[in-house]
Amino acid sequence: MHYQTNVTDTVYRYDGTFQGYLCCVFASFSRKEIPAGIWSPERGQMTFFDSLEIVTDSAKARRVAAGLRRLGSEVQDRVTKGFLSCEPEKELILLRFVRLCFEHGPGTVHMTGDPDVCAAFDLARSVANEAGKYLEFIRFEQRGTMLGTEIHPKNNILPLLRAHFCDRLPDEDFLIFDATHGMALLRQNGRVQYLTMEHYDPHAGEEELDWQTLWKKFFDAVTIEERCDKKRQMNHAPKRYWRDMCEMAPRKG
C-alpha cells in the first residue's frame, strides 16, 4: 500500500455533492497524494491544516465515474452507498478504498483483512441496513391529495427508498420527509425530485385519524401481553424508529 506514504497535511474542501466528491478523487490521483481530510460545507471552516478548494468539474467527475464502472457493480455499490453515510470521515475512508480498488482491481472488495476495505464495507452496510429498516417501518398517512410521512434517519437514505416506493405505489403521489437532513423525496404527477424542506405538516383529516386509531386497535388486539418480549421487540424494531410508527405513539384518552 505504497500510496499511504504520500499522506499530506492538506484538507480538500468540496461542495458536498457526489459529483464534487468524485472530483476530490480525481485531485488525489492527479496530485499523487492522500489528503488529511475531505470536508463538505457541513464541516465548517475551522482547521489547523492547509486547505484546497476542489471545484466541481463534470468532465473530471465523469472520468472517475467511468473508472468505477469498470471496477464493477460491487465497487460502485460500496462507494455510492458509503457516500450516503453520516460518518464524518466517510470521504477519506472511501478515497482509500477507491485507491485500493484502482490498484488491485474489482477483487479488492473481497480483501476482508484490509482495514480500508473493511471500513468502506462498514459504511455501506450501515446505510443499507438502515434503509432496509425504513422500508419496513415507514407509515404513510393521507396528506391532502397525496401520501406523506416524516422520518428521522441517521444516514441520507432517501435515494435508497426511491425505487421501492415508486414501484410499490405506482399510482400514488407521495412525499417522504427526512427531518434529520431537511430533505424530502417527492413523487408527483409521475415526476420524482428531491426538495429542501424545513417542516412537515401532516394535514391529517378526520378520516386519516380514524384509520390510525383502527390500526392502533388492531396492533393492540394481536398483542398477547403475557408473551410480550420488549427486548426482542426492540431487536426487530429498534426504539429509535418508534417515533415514526403510528402504532407506537402514546395512546390518548
CSV table of C-alpha atoms in Angstrom, one decimal:
chain,number,residue,atom,x,y,z
A,1,MET,CA,0.0,0.0,0.0
A,2,HIS,CA,2.7,2.4,-1.1
A,3,TYR,CA,0.2,5.3,-1.6
A,4,GLN,CA,-0.1,5.7,2.2
A,5,THR,CA,3.4,7.3,2.3
A,6,ASN,CA,2.0,10.3,0.3
A,7,VAL,CA,-0.4,11.5,3.0
A,8,THR,CA,-0.3,15.3,3.2
A,9,ASP,CA,-1.4,18.0,5.6
A,10,THR,CA,-3.9,19.4,3.2
A,11,VAL,CA,-7.6,19.3,3.6
A,12,TYR,CA,-9.7,19.1,0.5
A,13,ARG,CA,-12.9,21.2,0.6
A,14,TYR,CA,-15.7,20.4,-1.8
A,15,ASP,CA,-19.4,21.3,-2.3
A,16,GLY,CA,-20.8,18.2,-0.6
A,17,THR,CA,-22.3,16.6,-3.8
A,18,PHE,CA,-21.3,13.2,-5.1
A,19,GLN,CA,-20.1,14.7,-8.3
A,20,GLY,CA,-17.9,17.1,-6.2
A,21,TYR,CA,-16.6,14.1,-4.3
A,22,LEU,CA,-15.6,12.4,-7.5
A,23,CYS,CA,-13.5,15.5,-8.3
A,24,CYS,CA,-11.8,15.1,-5.0
A,25,VAL,CA,-10.8,11.5,-6.0
A,26,PHE,CA,-9.6,12.9,-9.3
A,27,ALA,CA,-7.5,15.5,-7.4
A,28,SER,CA,-6.0,12.9,-5.2
A,29,PHE,CA,-4.8,10.9,-8.1
A,30,SER,CA,-3.5,13.8,-10.2
A,31,ARG,CA,-1.7,15.3,-7.2
A,32,LYS,CA,-0.4,11.8,-6.1
A,33,GLU,CA,-1.4,12.3,-2.5
A,34,ILE,CA,-3.9,11.3,0.2
A,35,PRO,CA,-5.3,14.5,1.8
A,36,ALA,CA,-5.6,14.8,5.6
A,37,GLY,CA,-9.3,15.1,5.2
A,38,ILE,CA,-12.1,15.8,2.7
A,39,TRP,CA,-14.6,18.2,4.0
A,40,SER,CA,-18.1,19.3,2.8
A,41,PRO,CA,-19.6,22.6,3.8
A,42,GLU,CA,-21.2,20.9,6.8
A,43,ARG,CA,-17.8,20.5,8.5
A,44,GLY,CA,-17.4,24.3,8.8
A,45,GLN,CA,-14.2,26.3,8.1
A,46,MET,CA,-12.1,25.8,11.3
A,47,THR,CA,-9.0,23.6,10.6
A,48,PHE,CA,-5.3,23.6,11.6
A,49,PHE,CA,-4.4,22.2,8.2
A,50,ASP,CA,-3.9,23.9,4.9
A,51,SER,CA,-7.0,23.7,2.7
A,52,LEU,CA,-7.5,23.2,-1.0
A,53,GLU,CA,-10.8,24.1,-2.7
A,54,ILE,CA,-11.8,21.4,-5.1
A,55,VAL,CA,-14.0,22.8,-7.8
A,56,THR,CA,-16.7,20.5,-9.2
A,57,ASP,CA,-15.9,19.7,-12.8
A,58,SER,CA,-18.4,17.5,-14.6
A,59,ALA,CA,-15.7,16.2,-17.0
A,60,LYS,CA,-13.4,15.1,-14.2
A,61,ALA,CA,-16.3,13.5,-12.3
A,62,ARG,CA,-17.3,11.5,-15.4
A,63,ARG,CA,-13.8,10.2,-15.8
A,64,VAL,CA,-13.8,8.9,-12.2
A,65,ALA,CA,-17.3,7.5,-12.5
A,66,ALA,CA,-16.3,5.7,-15.7
A,67,GLY,CA,-13.4,4.2,-13.8
A,68,LEU,CA,-15.6,3.0,-11.0
A,69,ARG,CA,-18.0,1.4,-13.6
A,70,ARG,CA,-15.0,-0.6,-15.0
A,71,LEU,CA,-14.3,-1.9,-11.5
A,72,GLY,CA,-17.7,-3.5,-11.4
A,73,SER,CA,-21.0,-3.2,-9.6
A,74,GLU,CA,-19.8,-4.3,-6.1
A,75,VAL,CA,-17.2,-1.5,-6.0
A,76,GLN,CA,-19.8,1.1,-7.3
A,77,ASP,CA,-22.4,0.0,-4.8
A,78,ARG,CA,-20.0,0.3,-1.9
A,79,VAL,CA,-18.9,3.8,-2.9
A,80,THR,CA,-22.4,5.1,-3.7
A,81,LYS,CA,-24.0,3.7,-0.5
A,82,GLY,CA,-21.0,4.6,1.6
A,83,PHE,CA,-21.3,8.2,0.4
A,84,LEU,CA,-24.8,8.4,1.9
A,85,SER,CA,-23.4,7.7,5.4
A,86,CYS,CA,-23.4,10.2,8.3
A,87,GLU,CA,-19.9,9.2,9.3
A,88,PRO,CA,-17.8,12.4,9.3
A,89,GLU,CA,-14.7,10.8,7.7
A,90,LYS,CA,-16.7,8.9,5.0
A,91,GLU,CA,-15.0,10.7,2.2
A,92,LEU,CA,-11.5,9.8,3.3
A,93,ILE,CA,-12.5,6.2,4.1
A,94,LEU,CA,-14.0,5.8,0.6
A,95,LEU,CA,-11.0,7.5,-1.1
A,96,ARG,CA,-8.6,5.0,0.5
A,97,PHE,CA,-10.9,2.2,-0.6
A,98,VAL,CA,-11.2,3.6,-4.2
A,99,ARG,CA,-7.4,3.9,-4.5
A,100,LEU,CA,-7.0,0.3,-3.4
A,101,CYS,CA,-9.6,-0.8,-6.0
A,102,PHE,CA,-7.8,1.0,-8.8
A,103,GLU,CA,-4.6,-0.6,-7.7
A,104,HIS,CA,-5.8,-4.1,-7.2
A,105,GLY,CA,-8.9,-4.4,-9.3
A,106,PRO,CA,-12.5,-5.5,-8.7
A,107,GLY,CA,-11.4,-8.3,-6.3
A,108,THR,CA,-10.4,-5.7,-3.8
A,109,VAL,CA,-14.0,-5.8,-2.3
A,110,HIS,CA,-13.1,-9.4,-1.1
A,111,MET,CA,-9.9,-8.3,0.7
A,112,THR,CA,-11.6,-8.6,4.1
A,113,GLY,CA,-8.4,-8.5,6.0
A,114,ASP,CA,-7.6,-5.0,4.8
A,115,PRO,CA,-8.7,-2.2,7.2
A,116,ASP,CA,-9.6,0.2,4.4
A,117,VAL,CA,-11.7,-2.4,2.7
A,118,CYS,CA,-13.4,-3.2,6.0
A,119,ALA,CA,-14.1,0.4,6.8
A,120,ALA,CA,-15.8,1.0,3.4
A,121,PHE,CA,-17.8,-2.2,3.9
A,122,ASP,CA,-19.0,-1.0,7.3
A,123,LEU,CA,-20.1,2.4,5.9
A,124,ALA,CA,-22.2,0.8,3.1
A,125,ARG,CA,-23.6,-1.9,5.4
A,126,SER,CA,-24.8,0.7,7.9
A,127,VAL,CA,-26.6,2.7,5.3
A,128,ALA,CA,-28.1,-0.4,3.6
A,129,ASN,CA,-29.3,-1.8,7.0
A,130,GLU,CA,-31.0,1.5,8.0
A,131,ALA,CA,-32.7,1.8,4.6
A,132,GLY,CA,-33.9,-1.7,4.9
A,133,LYS,CA,-35.5,-0.9,8.3
A,134,TYR,CA,-37.3,2.1,6.9
A,135,LEU,CA,-38.7,0.0,4.0
A,136,GLU,CA,-40.4,-2.0,6.8
A,137,PHE,CA,-41.3,0.8,9.2
A,138,ILE,CA,-42.4,3.7,7.1
A,139,ARG,CA,-46.1,4.6,7.8
A,140,PHE,CA,-47.7,6.8,5.3
A,141,GLU,CA,-50.7,9.0,6.1
A,142,GLN,CA,-53.1,10.9,3.8
A,143,ARG,CA,-51.7,14.4,3.3
A,144,GLY,CA,-54.2,16.3,1.3
A,145,THR,CA,-54.2,14.7,-2.1
A,146,MET,CA,-51.1,12.7,-1.6
A,147,LEU,CA,-49.5,10.3,0.9
A,148,GLY,CA,-46.9,11.7,3.3
A,149,THR,CA,-44.6,10.7,6.1
A,150,GLU,CA,-41.8,12.0,8.3
A,151,ILE,CA,-38.7,10.0,9.1
A,152,HIS,CA,-35.6,10.6,11.2
A,153,PRO,CA,-32.8,8.5,9.8
A,154,LYS,CA,-29.1,8.8,10.7
A,155,ASN,CA,-27.9,8.5,7.1
A,156,ASN,CA,-29.1,10.1,3.9
A,157,ILE,CA,-31.2,7.1,2.8
A,158,LEU,CA,-33.8,8.8,0.6
A,159,PRO,CA,-32.1,7.7,-2.7
A,160,LEU,CA,-32.3,4.1,-1.4
A,161,LEU,CA,-36.1,4.4,-0.7
A,162,ARG,CA,-36.9,5.9,-4.1
A,163,ALA,CA,-37.2,2.8,-6.3
A,164,HIS,CA,-39.0,0.7,-3.7
A,165,PHE,CA,-41.8,3.1,-3.1
A,166,CYS,CA,-42.2,4.2,-6.7
A,167,ASP,CA,-42.7,0.6,-7.6
A,168,ARG,CA,-44.9,-0.2,-4.6
A,169,LEU,CA,-47.1,2.9,-5.1
A,170,PRO,CA,-47.2,3.3,-8.9
A,171,ASP,CA,-50.5,5.3,-9.0
A,172,GLU,CA,-49.9,7.4,-5.9
A,173,ASP,CA,-48.3,10.8,-5.3
A,174,PHE,CA,-46.2,10.7,-2.1
A,175,LEU,CA,-43.7,12.7,-0.1
A,176,ILE,CA,-41.1,11.3,2.4
A,177,PHE,CA,-39.6,14.0,4.6
A,178,ASP,CA,-36.2,13.3,6.1
A,179,ALA,CA,-36.4,15.6,9.2
A,180,THR,CA,-32.8,14.9,10.2
A,181,HIS,CA,-31.3,16.3,7.0
A,182,GLY,CA,-34.0,18.7,5.9
A,183,MET,CA,-34.7,16.9,2.6
A,184,ALA,CA,-37.7,15.3,1.0
A,185,LEU,CA,-38.4,12.8,-1.7
A,186,LEU,CA,-41.4,13.9,-3.7
A,187,ARG,CA,-43.2,11.9,-6.4
A,188,GLN,CA,-45.9,13.9,-8.0
A,189,ASN,CA,-47.6,13.5,-11.4
A,190,GLY,CA,-45.1,10.8,-12.4
A,191,ARG,CA,-42.1,13.1,-11.7
A,192,VAL,CA,-39.6,12.3,-8.9
A,193,GLN,CA,-37.5,15.0,-7.3
A,194,TYR,CA,-35.6,15.9,-4.1
A,195,LEU,CA,-36.5,19.0,-2.2
A,196,THR,CA,-35.0,21.0,0.6
A,197,MET,CA,-37.6,21.3,3.4
A,198,GLU,CA,-37.6,22.6,7.0
A,199,HIS,CA,-41.0,21.4,8.2
A,200,TYR,CA,-43.6,18.7,7.5
A,201,ASP,CA,-47.3,19.4,8.1
A,202,PRO,CA,-49.3,16.2,8.0
A,203,HIS,CA,-52.7,17.8,7.4
A,204,ALA,CA,-54.3,14.7,8.9
A,205,GLY,CA,-58.1,14.9,8.5
A,206,GLU,CA,-60.7,13.0,10.4
A,207,GLU,CA,-60.7,10.0,8.1
A,208,GLU,CA,-56.9,9.6,8.4
A,209,LEU,CA,-57.1,9.9,12.2
A,210,ASP,CA,-59.8,7.2,12.2
A,211,TRP,CA,-57.6,4.9,10.2
A,212,GLN,CA,-54.7,5.5,12.5
A,213,THR,CA,-56.9,4.7,15.5
A,214,LEU,CA,-58.1,1.5,13.9
A,215,TRP,CA,-54.5,0.4,13.1
A,216,LYS,CA,-53.5,1.0,16.8
A,217,LYS,CA,-56.5,-1.0,18.0
A,218,PHE,CA,-55.6,-3.9,15.6
A,219,PHE,CA,-52.0,-3.7,16.9
A,220,ASP,CA,-53.2,-3.9,20.5
A,221,ALA,CA,-55.6,-6.7,19.6
A,222,VAL,CA,-53.0,-9.0,18.2
A,223,THR,CA,-50.6,-8.3,21.0
A,224,ILE,CA,-50.6,-11.0,23.7
A,225,GLU,CA,-49.4,-9.2,26.8
A,226,GLU,CA,-48.3,-12.4,28.6
A,227,ARG,CA,-45.9,-13.2,25.7
A,228,CYS,CA,-44.7,-9.7,25.1
A,229,ASP,CA,-40.9,-9.6,25.0
A,230,LYS,CA,-39.8,-6.0,24.9
A,231,LYS,CA,-36.1,-6.8,24.4
A,232,ARG,CA,-36.9,-9.0,21.3
A,233,GLN,CA,-39.3,-6.3,20.1
A,234,MET,CA,-36.6,-3.7,20.2
A,235,ASN,CA,-34.2,-6.1,18.3
A,236,HIS,CA,-36.7,-6.3,15.4
A,237,ALA,CA,-38.0,-2.7,15.7
A,238,PRO,CA,-35.3,-0.6,17.4
A,239,LYS,CA,-36.7,2.1,19.6
A,240,ARG,CA,-35.3,5.0,17.5
A,241,TYR,CA,-37.8,4.1,14.8
A,242,TRP,CA,-40.8,4.2,17.1
A,243,ARG,CA,-41.4,7.9,16.8
A,244,ASP,CA,-42.2,7.4,13.1
A,245,MET,CA,-44.6,4.5,13.7
A,246,CYS,CA,-48.2,5.4,14.5
A,247,GLU,CA,-48.8,2.2,16.3
A,248,MET,CA,-46.1,3.0,18.8
A,249,ALA,CA,-47.3,6.5,19.5
A,250,PRO,CA,-48.7,7.1,23.0
A,251,ARG,CA,-52.4,6.3,23.4
A,252,LYS,CA,-54.7,9.2,24.0
A,253,GLY,CA,-57.6,9.1,26.4
